[in-house]
Coordinates of C-alpha atoms in Angstrom, one line a residue:
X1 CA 19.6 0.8 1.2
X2 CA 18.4 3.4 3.7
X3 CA 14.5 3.3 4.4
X4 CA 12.4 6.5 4.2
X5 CA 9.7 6.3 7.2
X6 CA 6.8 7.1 6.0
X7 CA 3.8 8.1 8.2
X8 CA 2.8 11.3 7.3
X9 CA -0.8 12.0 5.8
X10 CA -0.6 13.0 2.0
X11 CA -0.8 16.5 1.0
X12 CA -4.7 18.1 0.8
X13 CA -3.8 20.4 -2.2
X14 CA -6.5 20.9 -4.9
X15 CA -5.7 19.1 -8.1
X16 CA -5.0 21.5 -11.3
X17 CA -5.5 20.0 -14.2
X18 CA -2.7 20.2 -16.7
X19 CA -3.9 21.2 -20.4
X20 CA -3.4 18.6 -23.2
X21 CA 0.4 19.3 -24.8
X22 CA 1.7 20.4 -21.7
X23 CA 4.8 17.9 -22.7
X24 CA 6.5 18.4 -25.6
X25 CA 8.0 15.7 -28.5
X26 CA 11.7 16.6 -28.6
X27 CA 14.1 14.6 -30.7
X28 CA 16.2 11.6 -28.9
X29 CA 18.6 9.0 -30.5
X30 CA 16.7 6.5 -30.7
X31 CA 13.4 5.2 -30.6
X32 CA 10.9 6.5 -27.6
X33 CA 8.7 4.1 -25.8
X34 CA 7.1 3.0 -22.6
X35 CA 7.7 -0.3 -20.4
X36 CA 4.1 -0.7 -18.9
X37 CA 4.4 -3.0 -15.7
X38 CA 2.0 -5.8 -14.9
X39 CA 1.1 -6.1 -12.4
X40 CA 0.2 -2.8 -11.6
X41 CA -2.5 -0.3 -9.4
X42 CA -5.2 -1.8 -7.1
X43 CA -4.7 -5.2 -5.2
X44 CA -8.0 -7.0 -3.6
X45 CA -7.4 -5.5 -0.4
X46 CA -7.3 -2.0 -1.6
X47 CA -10.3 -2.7 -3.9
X48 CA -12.4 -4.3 -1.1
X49 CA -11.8 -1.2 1.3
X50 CA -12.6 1.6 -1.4
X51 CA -16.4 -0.3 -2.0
X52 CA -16.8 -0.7 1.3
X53 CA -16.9 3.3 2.0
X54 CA -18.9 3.0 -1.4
X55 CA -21.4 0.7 -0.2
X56 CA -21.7 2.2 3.3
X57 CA -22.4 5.7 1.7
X58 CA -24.9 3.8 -0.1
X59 CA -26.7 1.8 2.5
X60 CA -26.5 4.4 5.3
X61 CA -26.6 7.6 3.9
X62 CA -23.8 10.4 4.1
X63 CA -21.7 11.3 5.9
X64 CA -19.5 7.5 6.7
X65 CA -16.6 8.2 8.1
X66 CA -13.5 6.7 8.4
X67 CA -10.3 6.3 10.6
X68 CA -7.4 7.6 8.7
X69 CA -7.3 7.7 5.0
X70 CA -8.8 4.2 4.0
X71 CA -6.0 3.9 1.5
X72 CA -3.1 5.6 1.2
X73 CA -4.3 7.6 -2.3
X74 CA -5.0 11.5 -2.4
X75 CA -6.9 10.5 -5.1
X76 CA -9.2 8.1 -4.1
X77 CA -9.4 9.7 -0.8
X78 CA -11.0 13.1 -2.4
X79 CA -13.2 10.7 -4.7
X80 CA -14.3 9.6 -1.8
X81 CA -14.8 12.7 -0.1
X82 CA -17.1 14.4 -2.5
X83 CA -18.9 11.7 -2.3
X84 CA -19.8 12.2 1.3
X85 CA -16.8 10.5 3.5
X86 CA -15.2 12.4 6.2
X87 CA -12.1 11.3 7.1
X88 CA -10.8 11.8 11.1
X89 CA -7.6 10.8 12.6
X90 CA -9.0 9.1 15.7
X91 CA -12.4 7.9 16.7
X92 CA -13.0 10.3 19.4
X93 CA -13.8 12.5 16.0
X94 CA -16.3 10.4 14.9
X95 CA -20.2 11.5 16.6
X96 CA -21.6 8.9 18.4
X97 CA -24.0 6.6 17.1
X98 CA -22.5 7.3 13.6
X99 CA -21.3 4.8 11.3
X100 CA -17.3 4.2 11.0
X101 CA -14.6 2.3 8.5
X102 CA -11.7 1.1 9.5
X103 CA -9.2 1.2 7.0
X104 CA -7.0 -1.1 5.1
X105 CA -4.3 -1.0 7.2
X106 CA -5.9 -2.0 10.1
X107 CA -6.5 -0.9 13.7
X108 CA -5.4 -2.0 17.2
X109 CA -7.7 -3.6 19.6
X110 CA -7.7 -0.3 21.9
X111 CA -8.9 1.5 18.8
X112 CA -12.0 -1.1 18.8
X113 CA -12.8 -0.8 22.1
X114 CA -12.8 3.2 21.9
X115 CA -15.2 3.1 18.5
X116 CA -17.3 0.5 21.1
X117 CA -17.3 2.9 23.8
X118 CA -18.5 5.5 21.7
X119 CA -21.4 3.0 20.2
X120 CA -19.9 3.1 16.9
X121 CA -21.0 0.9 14.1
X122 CA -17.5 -0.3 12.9
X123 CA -17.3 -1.9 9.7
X124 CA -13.4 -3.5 9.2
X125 CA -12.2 -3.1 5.8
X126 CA -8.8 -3.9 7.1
X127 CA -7.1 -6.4 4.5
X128 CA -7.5 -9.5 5.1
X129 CA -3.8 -10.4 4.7
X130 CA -3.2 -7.7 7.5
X131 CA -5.4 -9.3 9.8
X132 CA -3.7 -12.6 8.9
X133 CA -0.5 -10.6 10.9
X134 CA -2.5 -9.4 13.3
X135 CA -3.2 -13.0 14.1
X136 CA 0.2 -14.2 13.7
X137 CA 1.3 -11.8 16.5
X138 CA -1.5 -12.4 18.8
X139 CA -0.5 -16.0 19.0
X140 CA 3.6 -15.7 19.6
X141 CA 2.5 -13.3 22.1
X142 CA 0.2 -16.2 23.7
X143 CA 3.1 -18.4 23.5
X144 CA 5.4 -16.0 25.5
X145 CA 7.8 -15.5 22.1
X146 CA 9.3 -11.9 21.9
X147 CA 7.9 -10.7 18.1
X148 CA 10.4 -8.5 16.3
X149 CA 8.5 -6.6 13.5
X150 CA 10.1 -5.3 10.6
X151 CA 8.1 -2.2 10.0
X152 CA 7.8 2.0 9.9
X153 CA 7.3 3.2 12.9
X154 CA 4.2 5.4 13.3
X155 CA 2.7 3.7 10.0
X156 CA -1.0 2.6 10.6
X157 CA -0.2 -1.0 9.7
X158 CA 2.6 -1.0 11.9
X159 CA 0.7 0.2 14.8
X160 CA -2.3 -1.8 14.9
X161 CA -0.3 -5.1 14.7
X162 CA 2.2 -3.8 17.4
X163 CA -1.3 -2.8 19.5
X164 CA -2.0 -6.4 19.4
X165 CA 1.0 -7.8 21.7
X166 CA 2.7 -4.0 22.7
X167 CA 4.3 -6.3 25.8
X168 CA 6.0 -8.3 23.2
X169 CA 6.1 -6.4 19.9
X170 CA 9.6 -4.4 19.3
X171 CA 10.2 -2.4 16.0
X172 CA 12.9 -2.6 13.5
X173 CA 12.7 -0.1 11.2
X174 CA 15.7 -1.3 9.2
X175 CA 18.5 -3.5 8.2
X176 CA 21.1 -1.6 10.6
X177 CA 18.5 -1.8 13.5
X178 CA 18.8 -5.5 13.1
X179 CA 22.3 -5.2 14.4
X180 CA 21.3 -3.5 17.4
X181 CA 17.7 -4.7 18.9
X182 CA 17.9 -6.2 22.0
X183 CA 15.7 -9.4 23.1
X184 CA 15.1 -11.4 26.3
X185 CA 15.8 -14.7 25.1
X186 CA 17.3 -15.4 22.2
X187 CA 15.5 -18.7 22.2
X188 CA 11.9 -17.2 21.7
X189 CA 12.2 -14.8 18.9
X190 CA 10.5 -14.4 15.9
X191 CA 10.1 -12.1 12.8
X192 CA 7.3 -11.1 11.5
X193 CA 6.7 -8.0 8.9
X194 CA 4.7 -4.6 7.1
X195 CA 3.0 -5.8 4.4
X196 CA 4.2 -3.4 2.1
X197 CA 7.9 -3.1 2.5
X198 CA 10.9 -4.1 -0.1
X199 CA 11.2 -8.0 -0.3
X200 CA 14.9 -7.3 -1.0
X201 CA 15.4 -4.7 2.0
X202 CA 12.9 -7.2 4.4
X203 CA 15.4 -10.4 3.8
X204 CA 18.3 -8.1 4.3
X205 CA 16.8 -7.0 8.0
X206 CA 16.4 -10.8 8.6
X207 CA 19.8 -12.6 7.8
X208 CA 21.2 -9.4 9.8
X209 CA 18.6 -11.3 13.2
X210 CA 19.5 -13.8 12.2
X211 CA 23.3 -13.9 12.2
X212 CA 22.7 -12.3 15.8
X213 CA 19.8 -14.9 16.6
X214 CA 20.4 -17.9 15.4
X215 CA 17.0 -19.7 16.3
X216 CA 15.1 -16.9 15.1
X217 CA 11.6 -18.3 14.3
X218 CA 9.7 -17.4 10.7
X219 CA 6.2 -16.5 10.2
X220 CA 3.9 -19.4 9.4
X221 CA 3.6 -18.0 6.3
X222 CA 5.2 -15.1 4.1
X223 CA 3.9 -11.8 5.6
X224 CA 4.9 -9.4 2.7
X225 CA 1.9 -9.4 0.4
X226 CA 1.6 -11.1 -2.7
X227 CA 0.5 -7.5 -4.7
X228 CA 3.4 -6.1 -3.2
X229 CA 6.0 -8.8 -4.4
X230 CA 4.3 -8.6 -7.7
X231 CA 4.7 -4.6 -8.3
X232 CA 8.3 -4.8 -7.1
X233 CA 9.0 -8.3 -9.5
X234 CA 7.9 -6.5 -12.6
X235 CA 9.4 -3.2 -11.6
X236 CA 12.6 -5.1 -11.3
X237 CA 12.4 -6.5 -15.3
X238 CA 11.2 -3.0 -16.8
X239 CA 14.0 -0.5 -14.6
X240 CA 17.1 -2.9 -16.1
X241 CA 15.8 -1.4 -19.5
X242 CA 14.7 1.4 -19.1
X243 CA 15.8 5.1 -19.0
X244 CA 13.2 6.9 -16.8
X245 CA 10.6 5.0 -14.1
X246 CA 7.4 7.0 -13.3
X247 CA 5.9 5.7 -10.5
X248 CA 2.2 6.8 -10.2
X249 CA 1.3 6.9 -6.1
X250 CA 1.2 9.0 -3.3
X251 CA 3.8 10.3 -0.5
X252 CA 2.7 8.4 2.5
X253 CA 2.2 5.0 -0.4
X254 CA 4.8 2.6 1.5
X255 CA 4.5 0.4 -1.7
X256 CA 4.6 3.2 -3.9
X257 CA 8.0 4.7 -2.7
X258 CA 9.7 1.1 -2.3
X259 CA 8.4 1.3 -5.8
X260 CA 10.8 4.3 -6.8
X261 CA 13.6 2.6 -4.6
X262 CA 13.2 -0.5 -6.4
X263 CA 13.5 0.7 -10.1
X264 CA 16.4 2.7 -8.8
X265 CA 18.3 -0.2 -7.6
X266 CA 17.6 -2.8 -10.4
X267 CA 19.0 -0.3 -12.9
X268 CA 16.8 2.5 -13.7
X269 CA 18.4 6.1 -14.2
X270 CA 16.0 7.9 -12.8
X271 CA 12.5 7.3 -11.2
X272 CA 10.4 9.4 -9.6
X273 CA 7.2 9.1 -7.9
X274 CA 4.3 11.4 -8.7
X275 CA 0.1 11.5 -7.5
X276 CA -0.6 12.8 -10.9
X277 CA 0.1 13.2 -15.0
X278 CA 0.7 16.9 -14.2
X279 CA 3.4 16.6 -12.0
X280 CA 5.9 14.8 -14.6
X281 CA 8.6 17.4 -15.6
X282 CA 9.9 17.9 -18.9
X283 CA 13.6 17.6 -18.3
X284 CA 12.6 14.2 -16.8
X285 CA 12.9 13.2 -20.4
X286 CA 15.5 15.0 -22.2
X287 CA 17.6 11.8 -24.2
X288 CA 14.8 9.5 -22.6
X289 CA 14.0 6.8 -25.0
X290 CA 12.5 4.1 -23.1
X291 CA 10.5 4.7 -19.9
X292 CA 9.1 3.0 -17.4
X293 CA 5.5 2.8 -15.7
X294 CA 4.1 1.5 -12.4
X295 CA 1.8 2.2 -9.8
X296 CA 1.5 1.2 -6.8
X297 CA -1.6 -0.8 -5.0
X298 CA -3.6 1.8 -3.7
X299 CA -3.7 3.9 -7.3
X300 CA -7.0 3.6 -9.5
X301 CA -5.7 2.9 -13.5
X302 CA -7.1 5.8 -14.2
X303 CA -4.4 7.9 -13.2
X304 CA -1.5 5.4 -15.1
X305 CA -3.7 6.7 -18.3
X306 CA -4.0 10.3 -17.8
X307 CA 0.2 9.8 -17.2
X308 CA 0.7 7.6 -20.4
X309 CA -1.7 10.2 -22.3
X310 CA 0.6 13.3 -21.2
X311 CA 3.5 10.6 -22.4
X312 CA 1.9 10.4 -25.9
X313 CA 2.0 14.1 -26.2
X314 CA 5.8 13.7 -25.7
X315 CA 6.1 11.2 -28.0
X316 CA 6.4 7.9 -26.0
X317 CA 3.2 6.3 -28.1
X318 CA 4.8 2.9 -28.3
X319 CA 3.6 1.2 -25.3
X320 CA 4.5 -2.4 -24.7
X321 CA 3.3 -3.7 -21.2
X322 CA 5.6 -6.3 -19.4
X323 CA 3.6 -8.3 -17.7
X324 CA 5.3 -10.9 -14.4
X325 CA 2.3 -12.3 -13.2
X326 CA -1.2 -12.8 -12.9
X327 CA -3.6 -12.0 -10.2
X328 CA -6.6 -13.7 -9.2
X329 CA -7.2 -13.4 -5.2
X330 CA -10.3 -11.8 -4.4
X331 CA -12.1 -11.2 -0.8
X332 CA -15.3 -10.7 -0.1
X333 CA -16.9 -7.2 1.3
X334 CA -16.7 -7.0 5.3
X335 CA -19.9 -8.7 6.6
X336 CA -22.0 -5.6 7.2
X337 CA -22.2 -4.8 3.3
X338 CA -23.2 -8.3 2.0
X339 CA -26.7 -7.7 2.0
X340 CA -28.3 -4.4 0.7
X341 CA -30.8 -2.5 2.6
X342 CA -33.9 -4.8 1.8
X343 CA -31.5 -8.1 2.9
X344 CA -30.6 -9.3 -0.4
X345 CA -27.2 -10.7 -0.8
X346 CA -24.6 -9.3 -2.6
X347 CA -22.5 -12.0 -4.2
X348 CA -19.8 -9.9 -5.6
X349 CA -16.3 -10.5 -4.4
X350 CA -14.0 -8.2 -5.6
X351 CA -10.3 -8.3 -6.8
X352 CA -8.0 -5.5 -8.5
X353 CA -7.4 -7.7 -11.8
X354 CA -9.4 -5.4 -13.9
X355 CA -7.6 -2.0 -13.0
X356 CA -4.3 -3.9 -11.5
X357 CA -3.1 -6.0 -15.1
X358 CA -4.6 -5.6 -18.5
X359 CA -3.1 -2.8 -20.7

């Protein structure tokens, strides 16, 4: 399976809201229905990040900015927007004095030092399971090993763990690449990975080192996250039965266009990726009886309900949600937003299981 690189910022296009009806209940053989995939939507990480622009806007006032899009959602980006974020591509944007996020996906240690140099106040809503790579790489690095990461070039994940060891740190971008990277010594080489790529796709790129590297050395620990496994596992039981996959997430959502990918190869007909309800076509459905619903980890539920909605209009009422897993991991809010403005605590850790499971 070929791998789309994807690293370009989501469209800005104003949202037009579709009128109710828009899709229409035409006959089919059988009996229409929708798969709903659990889990689904917001994982901790992507949770934690959104309320910590929430809770800066609150403690600090308008405008917080923030490095890149803090998650990879038009959506919640806009949301966010209106409610006085300004998003800027690099911290040289940012006014001096002023208050940054960094997002989800992390930073490299030169874009630290820069917000330093500019007497930033940083707060690091990078996920936690990103930083854990970051910390992986830092260390081979320390040892001398040579770190092949399986990644998207030019993705911001990708380049704040590479800007941790750039001396050590080469890129595969996919399984054929495997077959062609060159190393030092083959004796000090390890793997390590994007958090958001296909599981299936990832082990592929591996064997392929491996078979040219035999002592390739594994992360300590699995570096594809546990939301992403999830999404893909229970995309993998709904495609083999169903018709049509809608996957609700945006263009530049790694996870959400493995997503599509997925469903495609574990036996879906069709499946296509859309930000909104709106954008699902009509001939999409023609002799569709059973279809398929996901989102990826950076989409709020609300936008799988506005696309089951417009589904109900065409008929697909019967929803039945097939549910793989549960999720319970939750992380706490970076350490500048545990206490409000008067230095009380905030207790609250926060976790997608409310928007990212239940039907």
């Amino acid at each position: 399976m070929t791998s789309t690189v994807v690293h370009l910022p989501a469209p800005r296009i104003p949202r037009v809201r579709a009128s109710s009806g828009r899709l229409q209940d035409n006959p089919v053989v059988g009996q229409k229905r929708v798969l709903l995939a659990a889990p689904r939507g917001y994982c901790a990480g992507v949770d934690r990040a959104v309320v910590a622009v929430e809770k800066a806007l609150e403690r600090y006032g308008a405008p917080v900015y923030v490095r890149k899009q803090i998650v990879h959602n038009i959506h919640v980006v806009t949301e966010l927007e209106a409610k006085g974020a300004i998003f800027v591509e690099e911290v040289d944007e940012v006014p001096e004095g002023a208050h940054v996020v960094f997002s989800a996906h992390g930073v490299s240690p030169a874009v630290v030092t820069a917000a330093s140099d500019r007497g930033l106040h940083a707060i690091d809503a990078t996920c936690p399971l990103v930083t854990k790579v970051h910390r992986e790489a830092v260390r081979f690095a320390r040892d001398d090993f040579e770190i092949l990461l399986i990644g998207h070039e030019g993705h911001e994940e990708v380049e704040g763990t590479a800007g941790e060891a750039p001396d050590h740190v080469t890129i595969v971008n996919s399984p054929d690449e495997a077959d062609t990277v060159q190393v030092k010594d083959p004796s000090k080489v390890v793997w390590l990975s994007q958090t958001t790529l296909s599981v299936d796709e990832t082990m592929e790129t591996v064997n392929r080192l491996r078979t040219r590297f035999p002592e390739l050395h594994n992360p300590p620990s699995d570096d594809i996250c546990y939301a992403t496994q999830n999404r893909q596992v229970a995309i993998k039981k709904v495609a083999a039965a169903a018709d049509l996959v809608i996957v609700v997430g945006s263009s530049n959502s790694s996870n959400s266009v493995r997503l599509v990918e997925v469903a495609l190869e574990y036996g879906a007909k069709a499946a296509y990726r859309v930000d909104y309800a709106e954008e699902v076509q009509q001939e999409w459905l023609d002799g569709v009886e059973t279809v398929g619903v996901t989102s990826g980890a950076s989409v709020p539920e609300v936008l799988v309900r506005e696309v089951l909605d417009a589904l109900g209009d065409a008929g697909y009422r019967d929803v039945e949600e097939v549910k793989t897993a549960e999720e319970d991991l939750m992380f706490s809010l970076p350490k500048e937003l545990r206490h409000d403005a008067s230095g009380q605590r905030d207790d609250r850790a926060l976790g997608g299981r409310a928007t990212g499971g239940g039907a």
